[in-house]
Structure formats: C-alpha cells, structure tokens
Amino acid sequence: MNKRRILIVGRESGETSTLAGFLRDEPYEIVTAENGQQGLEIVRNQKIDLAVVEACVRDMAGTTLLKGVQKEEICTVMLLVTRFGKLNSSGRSNGVYTVSAFDRPIAKDTFLASISKCLPMPDTWEHRVDSFLEHNYGNPELKFEDVERHFRFSRTYGYRMFKQHLGESFSVRLRKIRLAKAEDALKNTSASVSEVAYLCGFASLSTFSKVFKAKVGKNPTTYRRNWKLGQI
C-alpha cells in the first residue's frame, strides 16, 4: 500500500524541520513547502492526505490557504498550527476539515496523536466508489451525474476526487469494472456474447467487442473458445 502523504507548510524552516522530524520514523511520506502559495500549488497538483499548516506563513496566511483549498474543493484534511490555539476545530466544508490547532511549543506525542486521528482511513473513498459502481455497472445509462447525485458532491469536486484517489476518470474506472465482469462471465457462464455485453452495461455488442479486444487482444468469442480449450 502506498504511504499516505503529509504536507508541512511552515513559517520558518527550523519549525518545518522539527515537525517533519517528529514524523521521520512514522509510516508517512513527507512533503514540505516554504510558503502558503507553494503549499497551495502542491495540494492542487498532488495527492496530499493531510496538510499541517502554520496559521501565518510567508506570503499567505494559513487561514487563506484553507479558504483556497475549500474554494477549489481540494480533498485534503487540514491541521492548523497557531500561536494561540483558538481556531475552530469542528468546521467542515466540501470534504475539507479544520481539524485542530496547537499552541507552541508543540509536544511530539500530542502532535503524533493528532496526526493519527486526523488522517482519513486509507482507501475509504475508493472503496465507497467501487462499491457504488459494482452495484450499478450493469446500467448502460450510468453517467457521472449519477455518481454526483449519490455522493452529493459537485462535478468539480468529483473529478478531483477521481484524479487524486483513483488516478483515473470515472469512465475509465467504470469500463475496467465492466470488462472484468464480462471476462468472468465469458469464463463461467453459458450466456451468449451479446447477453454478456448487455448484462455488463455495454450499450452495443460492437462497442463491447471493440473494447474487450483492446484489453485482452482477442474478441469475446475467441477468448471464450480459447478459455474452454485451456489456451488461456
């Protein structure tokens, strides 16, 4: 399993190094940013599971960075470090959390406990999406709008979630599931090729044959025959 990634955006390089040092022996991948703008660019373009952000960093306040993450609907949990520890710790907006606030100096044990508590469970979102697709792949009319309605998120947020957590688009993910189901049906059922295509959500037999051959190098009929002959 890939390590979850933590971004640390600090006001001073020494403090950033201290926080990174706390995590040196933990099972995380650490990324650092020198200022708020650089931090925002990182969360825009990389999959960051948790961002530890100084409430006041060079060229952009931590709260402004949080607002940028919320506005762009970037799925990154935020842990803010403040001098006074008075930030709201219960806010949630579009999948972005203001989780906690710390006074300085920060105790290592307290910091690590909060990191553990704040990080989302790995692959939870991926599991939920795959579960939805597993239950609906047979619907040839299934569209991204159906995913939006089911999970109650905007299209921009949904696109970003697929990119960050699945590494591929909705259509690619759905096609992979349909092809896997079709391959299994060709091996283990007596349904005709056209029936398999329909049951697995393909709008037409020609489309099914084309994408199946592109994946396995054989059309469905040849694939089934070779499977029965033990040639696959």
mmCIF file of C-alpha atoms in Angstrom:
data_model
loop_
_atom_site.group_PDB
_atom_site.id
_atom_site.type_symbol
_atom_site.label_atom_id
_atom_site.label_comp_id
_atom_site.label_asym_id
_atom_site.label_seq_id
_atom_site.Cartn_x
_atom_site.Cartn_y
_atom_site.Cartn_z
ATOM 1 C CA MET A 1 0.000 0.000 0.000
ATOM 2 C CA ASN A 2 1.293 3.460 -0.854
ATOM 3 C CA LYS A 3 2.210 5.651 2.091
ATOM 4 C CA ARG A 4 -0.158 8.473 2.891
ATOM 5 C CA ARG A 5 1.331 11.875 2.182
ATOM 6 C CA ILE A 6 1.600 14.706 4.676
ATOM 7 C CA LEU A 7 2.403 18.262 3.597
ATOM 8 C CA ILE A 8 4.019 20.605 6.114
ATOM 9 C CA VAL A 9 3.804 24.330 5.374
ATOM 10 C CA GLY A 10 5.867 26.284 7.905
ATOM 11 C CA ARG A 11 6.655 29.893 8.667
ATOM 12 C CA GLU A 12 10.279 29.093 9.447
ATOM 13 C CA SER A 13 12.483 26.341 8.054
ATOM 14 C CA GLY A 14 13.556 25.305 11.562
ATOM 15 C CA GLU A 15 9.993 24.720 12.696
ATOM 16 C CA THR A 16 9.144 22.879 9.495
ATOM 17 C CA SER A 17 12.144 20.628 10.093
ATOM 18 C CA THR A 18 11.008 19.994 13.664
ATOM 19 C CA LEU A 19 7.558 18.866 12.598
ATOM 20 C CA ALA A 20 8.985 16.753 9.782
ATOM 21 C CA GLY A 21 11.407 15.259 12.307
ATOM 22 C CA PHE A 22 8.508 14.191 14.513
ATOM 23 C CA LEU A 23 7.260 12.103 11.579
ATOM 24 C CA ARG A 24 10.621 10.722 10.458
ATOM 25 C CA ASP A 25 10.027 7.267 11.901
ATOM 26 C CA GLU A 26 6.335 7.135 11.069
ATOM 27 C CA PRO A 27 4.817 5.382 8.005
ATOM 28 C CA TYR A 28 4.144 8.570 6.058
ATOM 29 C CA GLU A 29 5.651 10.329 3.050
ATOM 30 C CA ILE A 30 6.552 13.906 3.986
ATOM 31 C CA VAL A 31 6.376 16.895 1.618
ATOM 32 C CA THR A 32 7.306 20.431 2.688
ATOM 33 C CA ALA A 33 6.549 23.905 1.395
ATOM 34 C CA GLU A 34 8.284 27.168 2.241
ATOM 35 C CA ASN A 35 5.198 29.353 1.964
ATOM 36 C CA GLY A 36 1.451 29.308 1.547
ATOM 37 C CA GLN A 37 1.398 29.787 -2.213
ATOM 38 C CA GLN A 38 3.784 26.890 -2.739
ATOM 39 C CA GLY A 39 1.657 24.790 -0.382
ATOM 40 C CA LEU A 40 -1.497 25.574 -2.348
ATOM 41 C CA GLU A 41 0.195 24.592 -5.607
ATOM 42 C CA ILE A 42 1.223 21.267 -4.064
ATOM 43 C CA VAL A 43 -2.276 20.375 -2.871
ATOM 44 C CA ARG A 44 -3.644 21.396 -6.254
ATOM 45 C CA ASN A 45 -1.361 19.050 -8.147
ATOM 46 C CA GLN A 46 -0.513 16.195 -5.799
ATOM 47 C CA LYS A 47 -2.472 13.754 -3.697
ATOM 48 C CA ILE A 48 -1.992 15.104 -0.171
ATOM 49 C CA ASP A 49 -3.858 13.274 2.595
ATOM 50 C CA LEU A 50 -3.129 15.802 5.346
ATOM 51 C CA ALA A 51 -1.694 19.326 5.296
ATOM 52 C CA VAL A 52 -0.100 20.664 8.500
ATOM 53 C CA VAL A 53 -0.166 24.432 8.038
ATOM 54 C CA GLU A 54 1.117 27.349 10.078
ATOM 55 C CA ALA A 55 -1.758 29.767 10.691
ATOM 56 C CA CYS A 56 0.580 32.501 9.463
ATOM 57 C CA VAL A 57 3.144 31.664 6.794
ATOM 58 C CA ARG A 58 5.157 33.825 4.450
ATOM 59 C CA ASP A 59 3.090 35.437 1.662
ATOM 60 C CA MET A 60 -0.175 33.736 2.588
ATOM 61 C CA ALA A 61 -1.881 33.195 5.942
ATOM 62 C CA GLY A 62 -2.748 29.615 6.794
ATOM 63 C CA THR A 63 -6.412 30.539 7.014
ATOM 64 C CA THR A 64 -6.225 31.949 3.484
ATOM 65 C CA LEU A 65 -4.666 28.696 2.324
ATOM 66 C CA LEU A 66 -7.542 26.844 3.960
ATOM 67 C CA LYS A 67 -10.043 29.036 2.130
ATOM 68 C CA GLY A 68 -8.241 28.325 -1.151
ATOM 69 C CA VAL A 69 -8.482 24.583 -0.529
ATOM 70 C CA GLN A 70 -12.188 24.918 0.308
ATOM 71 C CA LYS A 71 -12.944 27.153 -2.674
ATOM 72 C CA GLU A 72 -11.288 24.780 -5.128
ATOM 73 C CA GLU A 73 -12.844 21.744 -3.396
ATOM 74 C CA ILE A 74 -9.496 20.034 -2.899
ATOM 75 C CA CYS A 75 -9.826 16.865 -0.854
ATOM 76 C CA THR A 76 -7.114 17.448 1.751
ATOM 77 C CA VAL A 77 -7.551 17.353 5.514
ATOM 78 C CA MET A 78 -6.098 20.445 7.217
ATOM 79 C CA LEU A 79 -4.340 20.600 10.592
ATOM 80 C CA LEU A 80 -3.606 24.219 11.505
ATOM 81 C CA VAL A 81 -0.807 25.294 13.833
ATOM 82 C CA THR A 82 -1.476 28.588 15.596
ATOM 83 C CA ARG A 83 0.260 30.625 18.247
ATOM 84 C CA PHE A 84 -2.850 30.855 20.389
ATOM 85 C CA GLY A 85 -4.705 27.609 19.657
ATOM 86 C CA LYS A 86 -8.071 29.330 19.251
ATOM 87 C CA LEU A 87 -9.116 28.246 15.782
ATOM 88 C CA ASN A 88 -12.438 26.497 15.312
ATOM 89 C CA SER A 89 -11.729 22.768 15.335
ATOM 90 C CA SER A 90 -15.084 21.498 14.139
ATOM 91 C CA GLY A 91 -15.542 23.141 10.751
ATOM 92 C CA ARG A 92 -16.165 21.057 7.671
ATOM 93 C CA SER A 93 -16.778 22.241 4.139
ATOM 94 C CA ASN A 94 -16.788 20.240 0.889
ATOM 95 C CA GLY A 95 -14.669 17.444 2.318
ATOM 96 C CA VAL A 96 -12.117 19.835 3.862
ATOM 97 C CA TYR A 97 -11.680 19.822 7.617
ATOM 98 C CA THR A 98 -10.257 22.340 10.073
ATOM 99 C CA VAL A 99 -9.202 19.645 12.469
ATOM 100 C CA SER A 100 -7.199 21.148 15.288
ATOM 101 C CA ALA A 101 -4.991 23.976 16.452
ATOM 102 C CA PHE A 102 -1.819 23.862 18.537
ATOM 103 C CA ASP A 103 -0.019 26.219 20.859
ATOM 104 C CA ARG A 104 3.754 26.397 20.624
ATOM 105 C CA PRO A 105 5.901 24.661 21.602
ATOM 106 C CA ILE A 106 4.300 21.555 20.135
ATOM 107 C CA ALA A 107 4.773 18.319 22.054
ATOM 108 C CA LYS A 108 5.750 15.396 19.834
ATOM 109 C CA ASP A 109 3.344 12.901 21.415
ATOM 110 C CA THR A 110 0.402 15.287 21.139
ATOM 111 C CA PHE A 111 1.315 16.115 17.551
ATOM 112 C CA LEU A 112 1.576 12.443 16.522
ATOM 113 C CA ALA A 113 -1.713 11.598 18.230
ATOM 114 C CA SER A 114 -3.482 14.354 16.303
ATOM 115 C CA ILE A 115 -1.881 13.262 13.035
ATOM 116 C CA SER A 116 -3.149 9.730 13.588
ATOM 117 C CA LYS A 117 -6.629 10.956 14.496
ATOM 118 C CA CYS A 118 -6.910 13.425 11.626
ATOM 119 C CA LEU A 119 -5.769 11.226 8.768
ATOM 120 C CA PRO A 120 -8.659 9.658 6.891
ATOM 121 C CA MET A 121 -8.735 5.888 6.705
ATOM 122 C CA PRO A 122 -6.829 4.801 3.587
ATOM 123 C CA ASP A 123 -8.870 3.871 0.515
ATOM 124 C CA THR A 124 -12.226 4.598 2.220
ATOM 125 C CA TRP A 125 -13.426 6.832 -0.602
ATOM 126 C CA GLU A 126 -12.110 4.446 -3.237
ATOM 127 C CA HIS A 127 -13.962 1.572 -1.588
ATOM 128 C CA ARG A 128 -17.229 3.528 -1.494
ATOM 129 C CA VAL A 129 -16.980 4.495 -5.160
ATOM 130 C CA ASP A 130 -16.098 0.974 -6.272
ATOM 131 C CA SER A 131 -18.987 -0.388 -4.220
ATOM 132 C CA PHE A 132 -21.367 2.004 -5.988
ATOM 133 C CA LEU A 133 -20.013 1.039 -9.405
ATOM 134 C CA GLU A 134 -20.168 -2.664 -8.546
ATOM 135 C CA HIS A 135 -23.881 -2.281 -7.850
ATOM 136 C CA ASN A 136 -24.607 -0.190 -10.941
ATOM 137 C CA TYR A 137 -22.194 -1.241 -13.695
ATOM 138 C CA GLY A 138 -24.961 -3.169 -15.491
ATOM 139 C CA ASN A 139 -26.860 0.045 -16.230
ATOM 140 C CA PRO A 140 -25.817 1.173 -19.733
ATOM 141 C CA GLU A 141 -27.202 4.648 -18.965
ATOM 142 C CA LEU A 142 -24.984 5.147 -15.895
ATOM 143 C CA LYS A 143 -23.367 8.591 -16.019
ATOM 144 C CA PHE A 144 -21.106 10.682 -13.857
ATOM 145 C CA GLU A 145 -24.163 12.727 -12.876
ATOM 146 C CA ASP A 146 -25.497 9.623 -11.103
ATOM 147 C CA VAL A 147 -22.320 9.478 -9.019
ATOM 148 C CA GLU A 148 -22.671 13.185 -8.216
ATOM 149 C CA ARG A 149 -26.234 12.704 -7.010
ATOM 150 C CA HIS A 150 -25.414 9.596 -4.995
ATOM 151 C CA PHE A 151 -22.452 11.136 -3.159
ATOM 152 C CA ARG A 152 -23.886 14.672 -3.162
ATOM 153 C CA PHE A 153 -20.819 16.461 -4.487
ATOM 154 C CA SER A 154 -20.204 18.899 -7.308
ATOM 155 C CA ARG A 155 -18.769 17.869 -10.653
ATOM 156 C CA THR A 156 -15.524 19.740 -9.996
ATOM 157 C CA TYR A 157 -15.089 18.036 -6.641
ATOM 158 C CA GLY A 158 -15.935 14.625 -8.132
ATOM 159 C CA TYR A 159 -13.422 14.987 -10.946
ATOM 160 C CA ARG A 160 -10.758 15.963 -8.454
ATOM 161 C CA MET A 161 -11.563 13.030 -6.168
ATOM 162 C CA PHE A 162 -11.279 10.538 -9.019
ATOM 163 C CA LYS A 163 -7.957 12.032 -10.051
ATOM 164 C CA GLN A 164 -6.490 12.186 -6.540
ATOM 165 C CA HIS A 165 -7.764 8.904 -5.111
ATOM 166 C CA LEU A 166 -8.257 6.645 -8.112
ATOM 167 C CA GLY A 167 -5.758 8.066 -10.578
ATOM 168 C CA GLU A 168 -8.224 7.741 -13.452
ATOM 169 C CA SER A 169 -11.506 9.126 -14.710
ATOM 170 C CA PHE A 170 -14.990 7.837 -13.944
ATOM 171 C CA SER A 171 -15.405 6.410 -17.459
ATOM 172 C CA VAL A 172 -12.096 4.540 -17.322
ATOM 173 C CA ARG A 173 -12.880 3.106 -13.883
ATOM 174 C CA LEU A 174 -16.363 2.016 -14.940
ATOM 175 C CA ARG A 175 -15.058 0.395 -18.118
ATOM 176 C CA LYS A 176 -12.459 -1.580 -16.157
ATOM 177 C CA ILE A 177 -15.154 -2.960 -13.860
ATOM 178 C CA ARG A 178 -17.436 -3.826 -16.775
ATOM 179 C CA LEU A 179 -14.648 -5.598 -18.638
ATOM 180 C CA ALA A 180 -13.634 -7.562 -15.550
ATOM 181 C CA LYS A 181 -17.252 -8.675 -15.071
ATOM 182 C CA ALA A 182 -17.542 -9.588 -18.748
ATOM 183 C CA GLU A 183 -14.333 -11.604 -18.679
ATOM 184 C CA ASP A 184 -15.607 -13.547 -15.677
ATOM 185 C CA ALA A 185 -18.993 -14.145 -17.360
ATOM 186 C CA LEU A 186 -17.369 -15.437 -20.547
ATOM 187 C CA LYS A 187 -15.389 -17.936 -18.483
ATOM 188 C CA ASN A 188 -18.044 -19.064 -16.030
ATOM 189 C CA THR A 189 -21.488 -18.703 -17.626
ATOM 190 C CA SER A 190 -23.254 -20.021 -20.703
ATOM 191 C CA ALA A 191 -24.707 -16.600 -21.579
ATOM 192 C CA SER A 192 -24.217 -15.580 -25.183
ATOM 193 C CA VAL A 193 -21.692 -12.886 -26.001
ATOM 194 C CA SER A 194 -24.479 -10.397 -26.700
ATOM 195 C CA GLU A 195 -26.110 -11.264 -23.359
ATOM 196 C CA VAL A 196 -22.801 -10.761 -21.560
ATOM 197 C CA ALA A 197 -22.410 -7.377 -23.243
ATOM 198 C CA TYR A 198 -25.899 -6.321 -22.141
ATOM 199 C CA LEU A 199 -25.590 -7.662 -18.587
ATOM 200 C CA CYS A 200 -22.280 -5.837 -18.127
ATOM 201 C CA GLY A 201 -23.681 -2.474 -19.176
ATOM 202 C CA PHE A 202 -22.324 -2.100 -22.698
ATOM 203 C CA ALA A 203 -24.668 -0.159 -24.958
ATOM 204 C CA SER A 204 -23.924 -2.298 -28.023
ATOM 205 C CA LEU A 205 -22.259 -5.585 -28.950
ATOM 206 C CA SER A 206 -19.883 -3.825 -31.335
ATOM 207 C CA THR A 207 -18.657 -1.479 -28.592
ATOM 208 C CA PHE A 208 -18.182 -4.402 -26.210
ATOM 209 C CA SER A 209 -16.240 -6.416 -28.783
ATOM 210 C CA LYS A 210 -14.011 -3.451 -29.608
ATOM 211 C CA VAL A 211 -13.055 -2.532 -26.039
ATOM 212 C CA PHE A 212 -12.735 -6.178 -24.966
ATOM 213 C CA LYS A 213 -10.310 -6.924 -27.798
ATOM 214 C CA ALA A 214 -8.338 -3.778 -26.975
ATOM 215 C CA LYS A 215 -7.927 -5.072 -23.412
ATOM 216 C CA VAL A 216 -7.157 -8.787 -23.901
ATOM 217 C CA GLY A 217 -6.053 -8.941 -27.538
ATOM 218 C CA LYS A 218 -8.931 -11.237 -28.617
ATOM 219 C CA ASN A 219 -12.588 -10.713 -29.383
ATOM 220 C CA PRO A 220 -15.049 -12.165 -26.824
ATOM 221 C CA THR A 221 -15.933 -15.236 -28.900
ATOM 222 C CA THR A 222 -12.305 -16.203 -29.471
ATOM 223 C CA TYR A 223 -11.462 -15.515 -25.848
ATOM 224 C CA ARG A 224 -14.230 -17.837 -24.615
ATOM 225 C CA ARG A 225 -13.234 -20.590 -27.052
ATOM 226 C CA ASN A 226 -9.580 -20.406 -26.056
ATOM 227 C CA TRP A 227 -10.552 -20.444 -22.381
ATOM 228 C CA LYS A 228 -12.567 -23.626 -22.810
ATOM 229 C CA LEU A 229 -9.665 -25.235 -24.670
ATOM 230 C CA GLY A 230 -7.297 -24.314 -21.841
ATOM 231 C CA GLN A 231 -5.307 -21.999 -24.079
ATOM 232 C CA ILE A 232 -5.587 -19.007 -21.741
#
